[in-house]
Coordinates of C-alpha atoms and ligand atoms in Angstrom, one line a residue:
M1 CA 6.0 -14.4 -18.2
S2 CA 6.2 -11.4 -20.2
K3 CA 9.5 -10.0 -21.1
L4 CA 10.0 -6.4 -21.8
K5 CA 13.0 -4.8 -23.6
K6 CA 12.5 -1.6 -21.7
R7 CA 11.9 -1.1 -18.0
K8 CA 8.8 0.7 -17.0
F9 CA 8.5 3.0 -14.0
I10 CA 5.4 4.1 -12.1
F11 CA 5.6 7.0 -9.6
V12 CA 3.1 7.1 -6.8
V13 CA 2.7 10.5 -5.3
G14 CA 0.4 11.8 -2.6
G15 CA -2.2 14.6 -2.9
V16 CA -3.8 16.6 -0.1
L17 CA -2.6 14.7 3.1
S18 CA -0.3 11.9 3.9
G19 CA -1.3 8.7 6.0
V20 CA -4.1 7.7 3.6
G21 CA -2.5 4.4 2.4
K22 CA -0.2 5.4 -0.3
G23 CA 2.2 2.7 0.8
V24 CA -0.5 0.0 0.7
T25 CA -1.7 1.4 -2.7
T26 CA 1.8 1.0 -4.0
A27 CA 2.2 -2.5 -2.5
S28 CA -1.2 -3.5 -4.1
L29 CA -0.1 -2.2 -7.5
G30 CA 2.9 -4.5 -7.1
A31 CA 0.7 -7.5 -6.2
I32 CA -1.5 -6.8 -9.2
F33 CA 1.4 -6.6 -11.7
K34 CA 3.0 -9.7 -10.2
A35 CA -0.4 -11.4 -10.8
K36 CA -0.1 -10.3 -14.4
G37 CA 3.2 -12.2 -14.6
F38 CA 5.7 -9.2 -14.5
S39 CA 8.8 -9.0 -12.4
V40 CA 8.2 -6.2 -10.0
T41 CA 10.1 -4.1 -7.5
A42 CA 9.3 -1.2 -5.3
L43 CA 11.2 1.7 -3.8
K44 CA 10.4 4.1 -1.0
I45 CA 11.5 7.7 -1.1
D46 CA 11.4 9.6 2.3
P47 CA 11.8 13.3 1.9
Y48 CA 13.4 14.1 5.2
V49 CA 17.1 14.7 5.9
N50 CA 17.7 11.7 8.1
V51 CA 20.0 9.2 6.3
D52 CA 17.8 6.4 7.4
A53 CA 14.8 5.7 9.6
G54 CA 17.0 4.2 12.4
T55 CA 17.4 7.3 14.4
M56 CA 13.8 8.3 14.3
N57 CA 11.3 8.0 17.1
P58 CA 9.0 5.1 16.1
I59 CA 6.2 6.6 18.1
E60 CA 6.3 9.6 15.7
H61 CA 7.4 8.1 12.6
G62 CA 6.2 4.5 12.7
E63 CA 8.2 1.2 12.7
V64 CA 11.8 1.0 11.5
F65 CA 11.7 -1.8 9.0
V66 CA 15.0 -3.8 8.6
T67 CA 16.1 -5.4 5.4
D68 CA 18.3 -8.4 5.0
D69 CA 21.3 -6.3 4.1
G70 CA 20.8 -4.3 7.3
D71 CA 19.2 -1.1 6.2
E72 CA 16.9 0.7 8.6
T73 CA 14.1 1.8 6.5
D74 CA 10.4 3.0 6.4
Q75 CA 7.5 0.8 7.4
D76 CA 6.2 0.9 3.9
M77 CA 9.1 -1.3 2.8
G78 CA 7.4 -4.0 5.0
N79 CA 4.2 -3.6 3.0
Y80 CA 6.0 -4.0 -0.2
E81 CA 7.8 -7.1 0.9
R82 CA 4.5 -8.6 2.2
F83 CA 2.4 -7.8 -0.9
L84 CA 5.2 -8.7 -3.4
D85 CA 6.3 -11.7 -1.3
T86 CA 9.9 -10.8 -2.0
D87 CA 13.0 -9.5 -0.1
L88 CA 13.9 -5.9 -0.8
Y89 CA 17.3 -4.3 -0.1
S90 CA 18.9 -1.0 0.7
N91 CA 18.7 0.0 -3.0
N92 CA 14.9 0.2 -2.6
Y93 CA 15.0 2.9 0.0
M94 CA 16.2 6.5 -0.1
T95 CA 16.0 9.7 1.8
T96 CA 16.9 13.4 0.9
G97 CA 19.8 12.9 3.5
R98 CA 21.0 9.8 1.8
I99 CA 21.0 11.4 -1.7
Y100 CA 22.8 14.5 -0.6
L101 CA 25.4 12.4 1.5
S102 CA 26.3 10.5 -1.7
V103 CA 26.5 13.6 -4.0
I104 CA 28.7 15.4 -1.4
E105 CA 30.9 12.4 -0.9
N106 CA 31.3 12.0 -4.6
E107 CA 32.1 15.7 -5.0
R108 CA 34.8 15.3 -2.4
A109 CA 36.2 12.3 -4.3
M110 CA 36.5 14.3 -7.5
K111 CA 33.9 12.1 -9.2
Y112 CA 32.4 15.1 -10.9
K113 CA 35.8 15.9 -12.4
G114 CA 36.0 19.5 -11.3
K115 CA 32.5 20.4 -12.4
C116 CA 30.2 22.8 -10.4
V117 CA 27.9 20.4 -8.6
E118 CA 24.4 21.8 -8.5
V119 CA 21.1 20.9 -6.9
V120 CA 19.7 20.4 -10.4
P121 CA 20.7 18.3 -12.3
H122 CA 23.2 16.5 -10.0
V123 CA 20.8 15.7 -7.1
P124 CA 17.9 14.3 -9.2
E125 CA 20.6 12.4 -11.2
E126 CA 21.5 10.5 -8.0
V127 CA 17.9 9.9 -7.4
I128 CA 17.5 8.4 -10.9
R129 CA 20.7 6.4 -10.6
R130 CA 19.4 4.7 -7.4
I131 CA 15.9 4.0 -9.0
E132 CA 17.6 2.4 -12.0
A133 CA 20.0 0.4 -9.7
A134 CA 17.1 -1.0 -7.8
A135 CA 15.2 -1.9 -11.1
K136 CA 18.4 -3.7 -12.3
E137 CA 18.9 -5.6 -9.1
K138 CA 15.6 -7.3 -9.5
D139 CA 15.6 -7.3 -13.2
A140 CA 12.2 -5.7 -12.9
N141 CA 9.8 -5.1 -15.7
I142 CA 7.9 -2.7 -13.5
T143 CA 9.4 -0.5 -10.9
L144 CA 7.1 1.3 -8.5
I145 CA 8.5 4.3 -6.7
E146 CA 6.5 5.9 -3.8
V147 CA 7.3 9.4 -3.0
G148 CA 6.6 9.9 0.6
G149 CA 4.6 12.6 2.2
T150 CA 2.5 14.8 -0.2
L151 CA 3.5 16.5 -3.4
G152 CA 3.1 20.0 -2.2
E153 CA 6.0 19.6 0.2
Y154 CA 9.1 21.8 -0.7
Q155 CA 11.4 18.9 0.2
N156 CA 9.8 16.6 -2.4
L157 CA 10.8 18.8 -5.4
I158 CA 14.1 17.0 -6.2
F159 CA 12.3 13.6 -6.4
L160 CA 9.4 15.2 -8.6
E161 CA 12.2 16.6 -10.7
A162 CA 13.8 13.2 -11.0
A163 CA 10.5 11.8 -12.3
R164 CA 10.1 14.7 -14.8
M165 CA 13.7 14.2 -16.1
M166 CA 12.9 10.4 -16.6
K167 CA 9.8 11.2 -18.4
M168 CA 11.5 13.7 -20.6
R169 CA 13.9 11.1 -21.7
N170 CA 11.5 8.2 -22.1
P171 CA 8.0 9.6 -22.1
E172 CA 6.6 6.0 -22.7
N173 CA 8.3 4.4 -19.9
I174 CA 7.0 6.6 -17.1
A175 CA 3.5 6.7 -15.5
V176 CA 2.2 8.7 -12.5
V177 CA -0.4 7.6 -10.0
M178 CA -1.7 10.3 -7.6
V179 CA -3.2 8.9 -4.5
S180 CA -5.5 11.6 -3.1
Y181 CA -7.8 12.0 -0.3
L182 CA -11.5 13.1 -0.8
P183 CA -13.0 14.5 2.3
V184 CA -16.6 14.1 3.3
P185 CA -17.3 17.1 5.6
S186 CA -20.0 15.9 8.1
H187 CA -22.2 19.0 7.6
L188 CA -22.4 18.2 3.9
G189 CA -22.3 14.4 3.8
E190 CA -20.8 14.7 0.3
M191 CA -17.4 13.9 -1.1
K192 CA -15.4 17.0 -2.1
T193 CA -13.1 17.0 -5.0
K194 CA -11.5 20.5 -4.7
P195 CA -8.5 19.6 -2.6
T196 CA -7.6 17.0 -5.2
Q197 CA -7.9 19.6 -7.9
Y198 CA -5.4 21.8 -6.1
A199 CA -3.1 18.8 -5.6
S200 CA -3.3 18.1 -9.4
R201 CA -2.2 21.6 -10.2
T202 CA 0.7 21.3 -7.9
L203 CA 1.6 18.3 -9.7
N204 CA 1.3 20.1 -13.0
T205 CA 3.7 22.8 -11.7
A206 CA 6.3 20.2 -11.2
G207 CA 6.0 19.3 -14.9
L208 CA 4.1 16.1 -14.3
Q209 CA 0.5 14.9 -15.0
A210 CA -1.2 12.1 -13.3
D211 CA -2.2 9.1 -15.5
I212 CA -4.4 7.6 -12.7
I213 CA -6.0 9.1 -9.6
V214 CA -6.7 6.8 -6.7
A215 CA -9.5 8.4 -4.8
R216 CA -9.3 7.6 -1.0
G217 CA -11.9 8.4 1.1
S218 CA -14.7 7.0 3.5
M219 CA -17.0 6.4 0.5
E220 CA -17.0 5.2 -2.9
L221 CA -16.1 7.7 -5.7
D222 CA -19.4 8.2 -7.6
K223 CA -19.9 9.2 -11.3
P224 CA -20.4 12.9 -10.8
R225 CA -17.3 13.2 -8.7
S226 CA -15.2 11.3 -11.0
E227 CA -16.4 13.4 -13.8
K228 CA -15.3 16.5 -11.9
L229 CA -11.9 15.0 -11.3
A230 CA -11.5 14.1 -15.0
V231 CA -12.3 17.7 -16.1
F232 CA -10.3 19.6 -13.5
C233 CA -7.3 17.2 -13.1
G234 CA -6.9 16.2 -16.8
V235 CA -7.3 12.5 -16.1
R236 CA -9.6 10.2 -18.1
R237 CA -12.8 9.5 -16.1
E238 CA -12.2 5.7 -16.3
N239 CA -8.8 6.4 -14.7
C240 CA -10.2 7.8 -11.4
I241 CA -10.2 4.8 -9.2
S242 CA -12.4 4.4 -6.3
A243 CA -10.6 3.3 -3.1
P244 CA -12.8 3.5 0.0
D245 CA -11.8 2.4 3.4
V246 CA -11.5 -1.5 3.4
A247 CA -11.8 -3.9 6.4
S248 CA -8.5 -5.5 5.6
I249 CA -5.6 -3.9 3.7
Y250 CA -5.3 -7.2 1.7
E251 CA -8.6 -6.5 0.0
L252 CA -7.1 -3.5 -1.8
P253 CA -5.5 -5.4 -4.8
L254 CA -8.9 -7.0 -5.5
K255 CA -10.7 -3.7 -5.1
M256 CA -8.5 -1.7 -7.5
E257 CA -8.2 -4.6 -10.0
A258 CA -12.0 -4.9 -10.1
Q259 CA -11.6 -1.5 -11.8
D260 CA -9.0 -2.8 -14.1
I261 CA -6.2 -0.4 -12.8
G262 CA -3.4 -2.6 -14.0
N263 CA -4.3 -2.5 -17.6
K264 CA -5.1 1.2 -17.4
L265 CA -1.5 1.7 -16.3
L266 CA -0.2 -0.6 -19.0
K267 CA -2.1 1.5 -21.5
A268 CA -0.5 4.7 -20.0
L269 CA 2.9 2.9 -20.5
K270 CA 2.0 2.0 -24.1
M271 CA 1.8 -1.6 -23.4
K272 CA -0.8 -4.3 -24.3
S273 CA -3.4 -5.5 -21.7
V274 CA -2.5 -8.6 -19.8
K275 CA -4.7 -10.9 -17.8
T276 CA -4.4 -10.8 -14.0
D277 CA -4.6 -14.0 -11.9
L278 CA -5.7 -13.1 -8.5
T279 CA -7.1 -16.4 -7.5
K280 CA -4.6 -16.8 -4.5
W281 CA -5.5 -13.4 -3.2
K282 CA -9.2 -14.0 -3.5
A283 CA -8.8 -17.3 -1.4
F284 CA -6.7 -15.6 1.1
V285 CA -9.2 -12.6 1.5
S286 CA -12.1 -15.1 2.0
K287 CA -10.0 -17.0 4.6
I288 CA -9.6 -13.7 6.5
E289 CA -13.3 -13.1 6.3
N290 CA -14.2 -16.5 7.6
S291 CA -11.7 -16.4 10.5
K292 CA -14.3 -15.6 13.2
K293 CA -13.3 -17.5 16.3
E294 CA -11.2 -15.1 18.4
V295 CA -7.7 -15.5 19.9
K296 CA -6.9 -13.0 22.6
I297 CA -3.3 -11.8 22.6
A298 CA -1.8 -9.2 25.0
V299 CA 1.2 -7.1 23.7
I300 CA 3.1 -5.6 26.6
G301 CA 5.5 -2.7 26.4
K302 CA 6.1 0.9 27.3
Y303 CA 4.4 4.1 25.8
F304 CA 1.3 2.0 25.1
G305 CA -0.9 4.9 26.6
T306 CA -0.4 7.0 23.5
G307 CA -3.4 6.0 21.5
K308 CA -4.2 3.2 19.0
F309 CA -3.1 5.0 15.9
T310 CA 0.5 5.8 16.5
L311 CA 0.9 2.3 18.1
S312 CA -0.3 0.4 15.2
D313 CA 2.3 2.1 13.1
S314 CA 5.1 1.5 15.5
Y315 CA 4.6 -2.3 15.6
I316 CA 3.0 -2.9 12.2
S317 CA 5.2 -5.9 11.3
V318 CA 4.4 -7.5 14.6
I319 CA 0.7 -6.9 14.1
E320 CA 0.7 -8.2 10.6
A321 CA 2.8 -11.3 11.6
I322 CA 0.2 -12.0 14.3
K323 CA -2.6 -11.6 11.7
H324 CA -0.9 -14.0 9.2
A325 CA -0.3 -16.6 11.8
S326 CA -4.0 -16.3 13.1
W327 CA -5.7 -16.5 9.7
F328 CA -3.5 -19.5 8.9
S329 CA -5.2 -21.3 11.9
N330 CA -8.6 -19.7 10.8
V331 CA -8.9 -17.5 14.0
K332 CA -9.3 -13.8 14.4
P333 CA -6.7 -12.0 16.5
V334 CA -7.8 -9.5 19.2
L335 CA -4.9 -7.5 20.4
T336 CA -4.7 -5.7 23.6
W337 CA -2.0 -3.2 24.2
V338 CA -0.9 -3.3 27.9
D339 CA 1.2 -0.5 29.3
S340 CA 3.9 -2.2 31.4
E341 CA 4.1 0.7 33.7
E342 CA 0.8 -0.5 35.2
Y343 CA 2.7 -3.7 36.4
E344 CA 5.2 -1.4 38.1
K345 CA 2.7 0.5 40.0
D346 CA 0.8 -2.5 41.0
K347 CA 2.4 -5.9 40.6
N348 CA -0.9 -7.7 41.5
K349 CA -2.3 -6.5 38.1
V350 CA -0.2 -9.0 36.1
K351 CA -3.0 -11.5 37.3
D352 CA -5.1 -9.9 34.6
L353 CA -2.9 -11.8 32.0
K354 CA -4.9 -14.8 32.9
N355 CA -7.6 -13.4 30.6
F356 CA -5.4 -13.8 27.5
D357 CA -4.5 -16.8 25.3
G358 CA -1.0 -15.5 24.9
V359 CA 1.4 -12.7 25.5
I360 CA 4.0 -11.0 23.3
V361 CA 6.8 -8.6 24.4
P362 CA 8.0 -6.8 21.3
G363 CA 11.3 -5.0 20.7
G364 CA 12.1 -1.9 22.6
F365 CA 14.8 0.4 23.9
G366 CA 15.5 2.3 27.2
T367 CA 14.6 1.9 30.8
R368 CA 11.0 2.9 31.1
G369 CA 8.5 0.2 31.9
V370 CA 11.1 -2.5 31.9
E371 CA 10.5 -3.8 35.5
G372 CA 6.8 -4.1 34.7
I373 CA 7.6 -6.3 31.7
I374 CA 9.8 -8.5 33.9
N375 CA 6.9 -8.9 36.4
A376 CA 4.6 -9.9 33.4
I377 CA 7.1 -12.4 32.1
E378 CA 7.4 -14.1 35.6
F379 CA 3.7 -14.5 35.7
V380 CA 3.3 -16.0 32.1
R381 CA 6.3 -18.3 32.7
E382 CA 4.8 -19.6 36.1
N383 CA 1.3 -19.8 34.8
K384 CA 2.2 -21.5 31.5
I385 CA 0.6 -18.8 29.3
P386 CA 2.1 -18.9 25.8
Y387 CA 4.9 -16.3 25.4
L388 CA 6.8 -14.9 22.4
G389 CA 9.6 -12.4 23.2
L390 CA 11.0 -10.5 20.4
C391 CA 14.5 -9.0 20.8
Y392 CA 14.0 -6.9 24.2
G393 CA 11.4 -9.6 24.9
M394 CA 14.1 -12.3 24.7
Q395 CA 16.7 -10.3 26.7
L396 CA 14.1 -9.5 29.5
A397 CA 12.9 -13.2 29.7
S398 CA 16.5 -14.2 30.3
I399 CA 16.9 -11.7 33.0
E400 CA 13.6 -12.7 34.6
F401 CA 14.7 -16.3 34.7
V402 CA 18.2 -15.7 36.1
R403 CA 16.7 -13.5 38.8
H404 CA 13.8 -15.6 39.9
V405 CA 15.0 -19.2 39.0
L406 CA 18.7 -18.9 39.4
G407 CA 18.2 -16.5 42.4
K408 CA 20.5 -13.9 41.1
T409 CA 18.4 -11.1 42.1
K410 CA 20.7 -8.4 40.7
A411 CA 20.5 -9.7 37.2
N412 CA 20.0 -7.0 34.7
T413 CA 20.9 -5.5 31.3
V414 CA 23.5 -2.9 31.2
E415 CA 21.0 -0.8 29.1
M416 CA 19.0 -0.5 32.4
D417 CA 22.0 -0.3 34.8
P418 CA 25.5 0.1 33.3
K419 CA 27.1 -0.8 36.6
T420 CA 25.1 -4.0 37.3
T421 CA 27.1 -6.8 39.0
E422 CA 25.1 -9.5 37.1
P423 CA 25.1 -8.3 33.5
V424 CA 23.0 -11.1 31.9
I425 CA 22.7 -8.8 28.8
H426 CA 25.8 -6.9 28.1
I427 CA 27.5 -4.9 25.3
N428 CA 30.5 -5.6 23.2
P429 CA 33.4 -3.2 23.3
N430 CA 32.9 -2.1 19.8
Q431 CA 29.3 -1.1 20.6
E432 CA 30.5 0.6 23.8
S433 CA 32.6 3.0 21.7
N434 CA 29.9 3.7 19.3
V435 CA 27.7 4.8 22.2
K436 CA 30.5 6.7 24.0
N437 CA 31.2 8.6 20.7
H438 CA 27.6 9.3 19.8
R439 CA 27.9 7.1 16.7
Y440 CA 24.2 6.1 16.8
G441 CA 23.2 6.0 13.1
G442 CA 23.3 2.6 11.4
T443 CA 25.8 1.1 14.0
M444 CA 23.5 -1.5 15.8
R445 CA 23.8 -5.2 14.9
L446 CA 21.6 -5.0 11.8
G447 CA 20.3 -7.2 9.1
A448 CA 20.3 -11.0 8.4
Y449 CA 22.5 -13.4 10.5
D450 CA 22.6 -17.1 10.5
C451 CA 21.4 -19.1 13.5
A452 CA 21.9 -22.9 14.0
L453 CA 19.0 -24.6 15.8
R454 CA 19.0 -27.3 18.5
Y455 CA 17.0 -30.6 17.7
D456 CA 14.2 -31.7 19.9
T457 CA 13.0 -28.2 20.6
K458 CA 9.7 -26.5 19.7
T459 CA 11.8 -24.0 17.8
Y460 CA 13.2 -26.7 15.6
E461 CA 9.7 -28.3 15.1
A462 CA 8.5 -24.9 14.0
Y463 CA 11.3 -24.2 11.5
K464 CA 12.3 -27.9 10.5
Q465 CA 15.6 -26.4 9.4
D466 CA 19.1 -26.8 10.8
V467 CA 20.2 -23.3 10.0
I468 CA 17.9 -20.2 9.6
S469 CA 18.5 -16.7 8.7
E470 CA 16.8 -13.8 10.6
R471 CA 17.0 -10.0 10.8
H472 CA 18.4 -8.2 13.7
R473 CA 18.4 -4.6 15.2
H474 CA 19.9 -4.3 18.6
R475 CA 23.0 -3.1 20.4
Y476 CA 23.1 -5.4 23.5
E477 CA 23.6 -9.1 23.6
F478 CA 23.1 -12.2 25.9
N479 CA 26.2 -12.7 28.0
N480 CA 27.5 -16.3 27.4
D481 CA 28.9 -16.4 31.1
Y482 CA 25.3 -17.2 32.0
R483 CA 24.6 -19.6 29.2
E484 CA 25.3 -23.0 30.8
E485 CA 23.7 -22.4 34.2
M486 CA 20.6 -20.9 32.5
D487 CA 20.4 -23.7 30.0
N488 CA 20.7 -26.4 32.8
A489 CA 18.1 -24.8 34.7
G490 CA 15.5 -25.0 31.9
L491 CA 15.7 -21.9 29.8
Q492 CA 17.5 -23.5 27.1
V493 CA 19.7 -21.9 24.5
V494 CA 18.2 -23.3 21.3
G495 CA 19.6 -21.0 18.6
V496 CA 23.1 -19.7 18.2
N497 CA 25.0 -17.8 15.6
P498 CA 27.6 -20.2 14.1
E499 CA 30.3 -17.7 13.6
S500 CA 30.1 -15.5 16.7
G501 CA 28.6 -17.9 19.3
L502 CA 26.0 -15.2 20.1
V503 CA 22.8 -16.5 21.7
E504 CA 19.8 -15.9 19.3
I505 CA 17.0 -18.0 20.7
V506 CA 16.0 -19.2 24.2
E507 CA 13.2 -21.6 24.9
L508 CA 11.7 -22.8 28.2
K509 CA 11.6 -26.5 28.7
G510 CA 8.2 -28.0 29.9
H511 CA 6.2 -24.9 29.0
P512 CA 3.4 -25.0 26.4
F513 CA 5.3 -22.3 24.4
F514 CA 7.8 -19.9 25.8
V515 CA 10.4 -18.6 23.2
G516 CA 12.5 -15.5 23.0
T517 CA 14.4 -14.4 19.9
Q518 CA 17.2 -11.9 19.7
F519 CA 16.2 -11.2 16.2
H520 CA 12.9 -9.9 14.8
P521 CA 11.0 -12.7 13.1
E522 CA 8.2 -10.4 12.3
F523 CA 10.0 -8.8 9.4
K524 CA 9.9 -12.1 7.5
S525 CA 6.3 -13.0 8.0
R526 CA 4.3 -13.0 4.7
P527 CA 0.5 -12.9 4.4
M528 CA 0.1 -16.5 2.9
N529 CA 3.3 -17.8 4.5
P530 CA 3.3 -16.9 8.2
H531 CA 6.5 -16.9 10.2
P532 CA 6.9 -20.5 11.7
L533 CA 7.5 -19.0 15.3
F534 CA 4.3 -16.8 15.2
R535 CA 2.4 -19.7 13.6
E536 CA 3.4 -22.1 16.4
F537 CA 2.7 -19.4 19.0
V538 CA -0.8 -18.8 17.8
K539 CA -1.4 -22.5 17.7
A540 CA -0.3 -22.8 21.3
C541 CA -2.7 -19.9 22.2
I542 CA -5.6 -21.7 20.7
K543 CA -4.9 -24.9 22.6
Ligands
LIG1 N1 17.2 -2.5 23.6 C1 17.8 -3.7 23.2 C2 19.1 -3.7 22.5 O1 19.5 -2.7 22.0 C3 16.8 -4.4 22.3 C4 16.5 -3.9 21.0 C5 15.2 -4.3 20.4 O2 14.4 -4.9 21.0 N2 15.2 -4.1 19.0 O3 19.7 -4.6 22.4

């Protein structure tokens, strides 16, 4: 393990357009430096005014990724955790809103000792303070900082200024990677460099120069085009890295390291070359390629009619967790998104679920499509189709059981019907006042909580641990008044929080696999170490 006296920082910025894989590129760089023996951490900067991602519509913005310490962050944080195989914390995430909130709170607390507090330098100073705190927390040799969106955005100026200030102070400790998109217009059939040239100039205007350009596009970056980038963007030709679309995101570290990107960055940081050991990644990628036999999984929820692109972003951790578990068993997951409203319009349609090996109901909020989900759960419970319910999926499985097995037909969640006479899922008084007073931001039950498991259950067999810790994000809870009766009738309470007595996991006795969790196991699944519940769920699907 190489020890550095000074910490090094690599900023990853985006040119031309967002959504081209800057997060995965950052995560892949992390994996590469880890494979070189460095200790690495990564931060995500989001340029918007929201204090966190918790209040944003996931359909528009993608998944809200929850950290152990209960921060509601951007989905890229999930990529970092998965590629770096490490837990990250609130220190690793910031937004413009969060920065300004701290600066203003500090000003009100007289922490600036009567000075005039200004956008520059005080705002970028707060950005730098947070970057350094995250590096220190993990004692990182290398800290990656991804600036969200693109560099031309007005709202990104304070973050680019922070990078410039850090570079001014310690030029040898800062490197800049620009991930840019090179379009191939169909009428030309040729990759165009001009938008990247403009992006490079915008970066220069902010006082920064890229050390590396990662050229994203539908095809490989060829020699003539990398020569153009070199001349017009002031980057060495060999530092223009080709990053065409890949079949699986997990190939990207291999693809980039084949071009020695890690050592090129070390050189920019005035460091010696270090060997990279990507043996495990290579074995993992070939396992992915060799997983050919299909396992068919239906994911049921609302809003699933909005097109594949936005959806895959809204449930990215669920999708990745399914993939990890499938590859572990050498099968290829085929996901079908089912709009639960279909099962409301026509209850008979649930029979189509017979065509799947397993069913997942992921987290969700609100009332739309809920009755359709309950219809689907009833079918998979009765027909012994493997089921995994995540958060809302656990709450709705409990309601379905109380309605149809215990015969309390009015059973509901107060989220659906605040006046229900059978509140199987209810709300604690604390949360009630949050909602009443419109205190929505950061007030759910968030982050890691312990859960004690019951022996002789599939859940225990999966974890093989007495007490586990999992991440939460919900406002409503299982009502313990229903616990005994439900448990006795077969939907067993197999995981409970030791401090509060809150029900965290239910499992149906005598079913091949029927488990619901109040928490979100998907956040803790890692590529080479799938989550135990997803792993056992997929195994049940294959059977
Ligand atoms: N809507 C439910 C709640 O707030 C479930 C939340 C979720 O699935 N993340 O408790």
